[in-house]
Amino acid sequence: MSESTELDPVIHAQARLRVVSALSALRDDDKVTFPRLQESLGMTAGNLSVHLRKLEDAGYVEVTKTHQGRTPATLIRLTRRGRLAFEEYTAALRTLLDPGAQS
């Protein structure tokens, strides 16, 4: 497998792929609340937190803790680096699935 077709192991895990895919549907600077992301993905809070931490450690997502009124809120967005990594991941996947298309 050439370097350009290696799949990013941070994104490749099924749960993280689902997270990054969902966040990539947002506009560049849009954020989603933790509960909304959790609900849309059907993940437990603990499972989502673990995967968000790995994505955050890689610089792929930004997690912001804030308040909406008196209520604490956690906002998540895909970083520019995360968006680029996802684009490279999907391009590599396409190449693996159809190597003749990249000729």
Short mmCIF file of N, CA and C in Angstrom, two decimals:
data_model
loop_
_atom_site.label_atom_id
_atom_site.label_comp_id
_atom_site.label_asym_id
_atom_site.label_seq_id
_atom_site.Cartn_x
_atom_site.Cartn_y
_atom_site.Cartn_z
N MET A 1 0.86 -1.17 0.00
CA MET A 1 0.00 0.00 0.00
C MET A 1 0.90 1.22 0.00
N SER A 2 0.68 2.16 -0.91
CA SER A 2 1.51 3.35 -0.97
C SER A 2 1.11 4.32 0.14
N GLU A 3 1.98 5.30 0.38
CA GLU A 3 1.73 6.26 1.46
C GLU A 3 0.41 7.00 1.24
N SER A 4 0.06 7.30 0.00
CA SER A 4 -1.15 8.08 -0.28
C SER A 4 -2.43 7.27 -0.06
N THR A 5 -2.32 5.95 0.05
CA THR A 5 -3.52 5.16 0.26
C THR A 5 -3.60 4.59 1.67
N GLU A 6 -2.72 5.02 2.57
CA GLU A 6 -2.82 4.56 3.95
C GLU A 6 -4.00 5.23 4.62
N LEU A 7 -4.75 4.44 5.37
CA LEU A 7 -5.92 4.99 6.06
C LEU A 7 -5.50 5.49 7.45
N ASP A 8 -5.88 6.69 7.75
CA ASP A 8 -5.56 7.32 9.03
C ASP A 8 -6.15 6.49 10.17
N PRO A 9 -5.32 5.91 11.03
CA PRO A 9 -5.84 5.05 12.10
C PRO A 9 -6.69 5.80 13.13
N VAL A 10 -6.48 7.09 13.27
CA VAL A 10 -7.30 7.86 14.21
C VAL A 10 -8.74 7.93 13.71
N ILE A 11 -8.91 8.14 12.43
CA ILE A 11 -10.26 8.23 11.85
C ILE A 11 -10.84 6.86 11.56
N HIS A 12 -9.99 5.89 11.27
CA HIS A 12 -10.46 4.59 10.77
C HIS A 12 -11.32 3.81 11.76
N ALA A 13 -11.15 4.01 13.05
CA ALA A 13 -12.00 3.32 14.03
C ALA A 13 -13.45 3.70 13.77
N GLN A 14 -14.33 2.72 13.76
CA GLN A 14 -15.72 2.93 13.33
C GLN A 14 -16.39 4.10 14.05
N ALA A 15 -16.29 4.16 15.36
CA ALA A 15 -16.97 5.23 16.11
C ALA A 15 -16.41 6.60 15.74
N ARG A 16 -15.08 6.69 15.62
CA ARG A 16 -14.48 7.99 15.27
C ARG A 16 -14.80 8.37 13.84
N LEU A 17 -14.88 7.39 12.96
CA LEU A 17 -15.29 7.68 11.58
C LEU A 17 -16.70 8.26 11.55
N ARG A 18 -17.58 7.72 12.37
CA ARG A 18 -18.95 8.24 12.44
C ARG A 18 -18.97 9.67 12.98
N VAL A 19 -18.14 9.94 13.99
CA VAL A 19 -18.07 11.28 14.58
C VAL A 19 -17.56 12.28 13.54
N VAL A 20 -16.44 11.96 12.91
CA VAL A 20 -15.84 12.87 11.93
C VAL A 20 -16.77 13.07 10.74
N SER A 21 -17.41 12.02 10.31
CA SER A 21 -18.34 12.12 9.19
C SER A 21 -19.51 13.06 9.54
N ALA A 22 -20.05 12.92 10.73
CA ALA A 22 -21.15 13.79 11.16
C ALA A 22 -20.70 15.24 11.25
N LEU A 23 -19.52 15.46 11.82
CA LEU A 23 -19.02 16.83 11.97
C LEU A 23 -18.65 17.46 10.63
N SER A 24 -18.23 16.64 9.68
CA SER A 24 -17.84 17.17 8.36
C SER A 24 -19.05 17.71 7.59
N ALA A 25 -20.25 17.31 8.00
CA ALA A 25 -21.45 17.81 7.34
C ALA A 25 -21.77 19.25 7.75
N LEU A 26 -21.14 19.71 8.83
CA LEU A 26 -21.34 21.09 9.28
C LEU A 26 -20.46 22.04 8.47
N ARG A 27 -20.84 23.31 8.44
CA ARG A 27 -19.97 24.31 7.81
C ARG A 27 -18.71 24.47 8.65
N ASP A 28 -17.68 25.05 8.08
CA ASP A 28 -16.36 25.12 8.71
C ASP A 28 -16.37 25.58 10.17
N ASP A 29 -17.06 26.64 10.50
CA ASP A 29 -17.00 27.17 11.86
C ASP A 29 -18.21 26.79 12.71
N ASP A 30 -19.10 25.95 12.20
CA ASP A 30 -20.27 25.54 12.97
C ASP A 30 -19.86 24.56 14.07
N LYS A 31 -20.61 24.63 15.17
CA LYS A 31 -20.37 23.72 16.30
C LYS A 31 -21.67 23.00 16.62
N VAL A 32 -21.55 21.86 17.24
CA VAL A 32 -22.71 21.08 17.66
C VAL A 32 -22.55 20.80 19.15
N THR A 33 -23.66 20.76 19.86
CA THR A 33 -23.59 20.46 21.29
C THR A 33 -23.34 18.96 21.47
N PHE A 34 -22.70 18.64 22.58
CA PHE A 34 -22.41 17.25 22.90
C PHE A 34 -23.67 16.39 22.90
N PRO A 35 -24.76 16.83 23.59
CA PRO A 35 -25.96 15.98 23.60
C PRO A 35 -26.57 15.76 22.21
N ARG A 36 -26.51 16.79 21.38
CA ARG A 36 -27.07 16.64 20.03
C ARG A 36 -26.24 15.65 19.21
N LEU A 37 -24.91 15.75 19.31
CA LEU A 37 -24.04 14.81 18.60
C LEU A 37 -24.25 13.40 19.13
N GLN A 38 -24.33 13.27 20.43
CA GLN A 38 -24.54 11.97 21.06
C GLN A 38 -25.84 11.35 20.57
N GLU A 39 -26.90 12.14 20.53
CA GLU A 39 -28.20 11.64 20.09
C GLU A 39 -28.16 11.25 18.61
N SER A 40 -27.56 12.09 17.79
CA SER A 40 -27.55 11.80 16.34
C SER A 40 -26.74 10.55 16.02
N LEU A 41 -25.72 10.26 16.83
CA LEU A 41 -24.89 9.08 16.59
C LEU A 41 -25.36 7.85 17.35
N GLY A 42 -26.25 8.04 18.32
CA GLY A 42 -26.74 6.93 19.12
C GLY A 42 -25.65 6.30 19.97
N MET A 43 -24.76 7.14 20.50
CA MET A 43 -23.65 6.65 21.32
C MET A 43 -23.89 7.02 22.78
N THR A 44 -23.30 6.25 23.68
CA THR A 44 -23.36 6.63 25.09
C THR A 44 -22.44 7.83 25.31
N ALA A 45 -22.70 8.57 26.38
CA ALA A 45 -21.88 9.74 26.69
C ALA A 45 -20.42 9.33 26.92
N GLY A 46 -20.21 8.24 27.63
CA GLY A 46 -18.86 7.78 27.90
C GLY A 46 -18.11 7.38 26.65
N ASN A 47 -18.77 6.64 25.78
CA ASN A 47 -18.14 6.19 24.53
C ASN A 47 -17.80 7.39 23.64
N LEU A 48 -18.74 8.32 23.51
CA LEU A 48 -18.49 9.50 22.69
C LEU A 48 -17.34 10.32 23.27
N SER A 49 -17.31 10.47 24.58
CA SER A 49 -16.23 11.24 25.23
C SER A 49 -14.86 10.65 24.94
N VAL A 50 -14.75 9.34 25.02
CA VAL A 50 -13.47 8.67 24.77
C VAL A 50 -13.01 8.94 23.34
N HIS A 51 -13.91 8.81 22.38
CA HIS A 51 -13.53 9.00 20.99
C HIS A 51 -13.26 10.47 20.67
N LEU A 52 -14.00 11.37 21.28
CA LEU A 52 -13.73 12.79 21.09
C LEU A 52 -12.35 13.16 21.63
N ARG A 53 -11.97 12.56 22.75
CA ARG A 53 -10.65 12.84 23.33
C ARG A 53 -9.54 12.43 22.37
N LYS A 54 -9.67 11.25 21.74
CA LYS A 54 -8.66 10.79 20.78
C LYS A 54 -8.60 11.73 19.58
N LEU A 55 -9.77 12.16 19.11
CA LEU A 55 -9.81 13.09 17.97
C LEU A 55 -9.25 14.46 18.36
N GLU A 56 -9.53 14.88 19.59
CA GLU A 56 -9.01 16.16 20.08
C GLU A 56 -7.48 16.08 20.23
N ASP A 57 -6.98 14.98 20.76
CA ASP A 57 -5.53 14.80 20.91
C ASP A 57 -4.82 14.85 19.56
N ALA A 58 -5.48 14.39 18.51
CA ALA A 58 -4.91 14.42 17.16
C ALA A 58 -5.07 15.79 16.50
N GLY A 59 -5.81 16.69 17.15
CA GLY A 59 -6.04 18.01 16.57
C GLY A 59 -7.16 18.04 15.55
N TYR A 60 -7.98 17.00 15.52
CA TYR A 60 -9.05 16.89 14.52
C TYR A 60 -10.35 17.54 14.96
N VAL A 61 -10.59 17.63 16.25
CA VAL A 61 -11.79 18.31 16.74
C VAL A 61 -11.39 19.29 17.83
N GLU A 62 -12.24 20.27 18.00
CA GLU A 62 -12.08 21.24 19.08
C GLU A 62 -13.29 21.09 20.00
N VAL A 63 -13.03 20.91 21.27
CA VAL A 63 -14.09 20.78 22.26
C VAL A 63 -14.03 22.01 23.15
N THR A 64 -15.14 22.75 23.21
CA THR A 64 -15.21 23.98 24.00
C THR A 64 -16.26 23.84 25.08
N LYS A 65 -15.84 24.07 26.31
CA LYS A 65 -16.77 24.03 27.45
C LYS A 65 -17.18 25.47 27.73
N THR A 66 -18.48 25.71 27.78
CA THR A 66 -18.99 27.06 27.97
C THR A 66 -20.29 26.98 28.78
N HIS A 67 -21.00 28.08 28.83
CA HIS A 67 -22.32 28.11 29.49
C HIS A 67 -23.31 28.77 28.55
N GLN A 68 -24.51 28.24 28.53
CA GLN A 68 -25.62 28.86 27.82
C GLN A 68 -26.58 29.27 28.93
N GLY A 69 -26.49 30.55 29.29
CA GLY A 69 -27.19 30.99 30.49
C GLY A 69 -26.45 30.43 31.68
N ARG A 70 -27.16 29.73 32.54
CA ARG A 70 -26.52 29.09 33.71
C ARG A 70 -26.21 27.62 33.47
N THR A 71 -26.56 27.14 32.28
CA THR A 71 -26.40 25.72 31.98
C THR A 71 -25.05 25.48 31.29
N PRO A 72 -24.24 24.56 31.83
CA PRO A 72 -22.98 24.23 31.14
C PRO A 72 -23.27 23.59 29.78
N ALA A 73 -22.43 23.90 28.82
CA ALA A 73 -22.60 23.35 27.47
C ALA A 73 -21.24 22.97 26.91
N THR A 74 -21.19 21.86 26.22
CA THR A 74 -19.98 21.42 25.54
C THR A 74 -20.25 21.49 24.04
N LEU A 75 -19.43 22.27 23.34
CA LEU A 75 -19.58 22.46 21.90
C LEU A 75 -18.43 21.78 21.18
N ILE A 76 -18.74 21.15 20.06
CA ILE A 76 -17.73 20.39 19.31
C ILE A 76 -17.75 20.87 17.87
N ARG A 77 -16.55 21.00 17.31
CA ARG A 77 -16.44 21.33 15.89
C ARG A 77 -15.24 20.60 15.29
N LEU A 78 -15.32 20.38 14.00
CA LEU A 78 -14.22 19.77 13.27
C LEU A 78 -13.23 20.88 12.94
N THR A 79 -11.97 20.69 13.25
CA THR A 79 -10.95 21.70 12.94
C THR A 79 -10.59 21.64 11.46
N ARG A 80 -9.86 22.63 11.02
CA ARG A 80 -9.38 22.62 9.63
C ARG A 80 -8.52 21.39 9.39
N ARG A 81 -7.67 21.07 10.36
CA ARG A 81 -6.81 19.88 10.26
C ARG A 81 -7.66 18.60 10.19
N GLY A 82 -8.74 18.54 10.98
CA GLY A 82 -9.63 17.39 10.96
C GLY A 82 -10.36 17.24 9.65
N ARG A 83 -10.79 18.38 9.09
CA ARG A 83 -11.49 18.35 7.80
C ARG A 83 -10.55 17.85 6.71
N LEU A 84 -9.31 18.34 6.71
CA LEU A 84 -8.32 17.90 5.73
C LEU A 84 -8.01 16.42 5.90
N ALA A 85 -7.86 15.97 7.14
CA ALA A 85 -7.58 14.55 7.40
C ALA A 85 -8.73 13.68 6.90
N PHE A 86 -9.97 14.14 7.09
CA PHE A 86 -11.12 13.37 6.62
C PHE A 86 -11.16 13.34 5.09
N GLU A 87 -10.85 14.45 4.45
CA GLU A 87 -10.80 14.49 2.98
C GLU A 87 -9.73 13.53 2.46
N GLU A 88 -8.57 13.52 3.11
CA GLU A 88 -7.49 12.61 2.70
C GLU A 88 -7.89 11.15 2.96
N TYR A 89 -8.57 10.92 4.06
CA TYR A 89 -9.04 9.57 4.39
C TYR A 89 -10.01 9.07 3.33
N THR A 90 -10.98 9.90 2.96
CA THR A 90 -11.97 9.46 1.97
C THR A 90 -11.32 9.28 0.59
N ALA A 91 -10.35 10.12 0.26
CA ALA A 91 -9.64 9.97 -1.02
C ALA A 91 -8.85 8.66 -1.03
N ALA A 92 -8.19 8.34 0.08
CA ALA A 92 -7.43 7.09 0.16
C ALA A 92 -8.36 5.89 0.07
N LEU A 93 -9.50 5.98 0.71
CA LEU A 93 -10.48 4.90 0.66
C LEU A 93 -10.98 4.68 -0.77
N ARG A 94 -11.26 5.76 -1.47
CA ARG A 94 -11.70 5.65 -2.87
C ARG A 94 -10.62 4.98 -3.72
N THR A 95 -9.36 5.35 -3.48
CA THR A 95 -8.25 4.76 -4.22
C THR A 95 -8.14 3.26 -3.95
N LEU A 96 -8.32 2.89 -2.70
CA LEU A 96 -8.28 1.46 -2.35
C LEU A 96 -9.41 0.68 -3.00
N LEU A 97 -10.58 1.31 -3.08
CA LEU A 97 -11.74 0.63 -3.64
C LEU A 97 -11.70 0.57 -5.16
N ASP A 98 -11.08 1.57 -5.79
CA ASP A 98 -11.04 1.61 -7.24
C ASP A 98 -9.67 2.15 -7.69
N PRO A 99 -8.62 1.33 -7.57
CA PRO A 99 -7.27 1.79 -7.88
C PRO A 99 -7.09 2.27 -9.31
N GLY A 100 -7.87 1.77 -10.25
CA GLY A 100 -7.76 2.17 -11.65
C GLY A 100 -8.26 3.58 -11.91
N ALA A 101 -9.08 4.12 -11.04
CA ALA A 101 -9.66 5.45 -11.24
C ALA A 101 -8.63 6.55 -11.04
N GLN A 102 -7.53 6.27 -10.35
CA GLN A 102 -6.53 7.29 -10.07
C GLN A 102 -5.42 7.35 -11.12
N SER A 103 -5.56 6.62 -12.22
CA SER A 103 -4.51 6.55 -13.25
C SER A 103 -4.30 7.86 -13.94
#
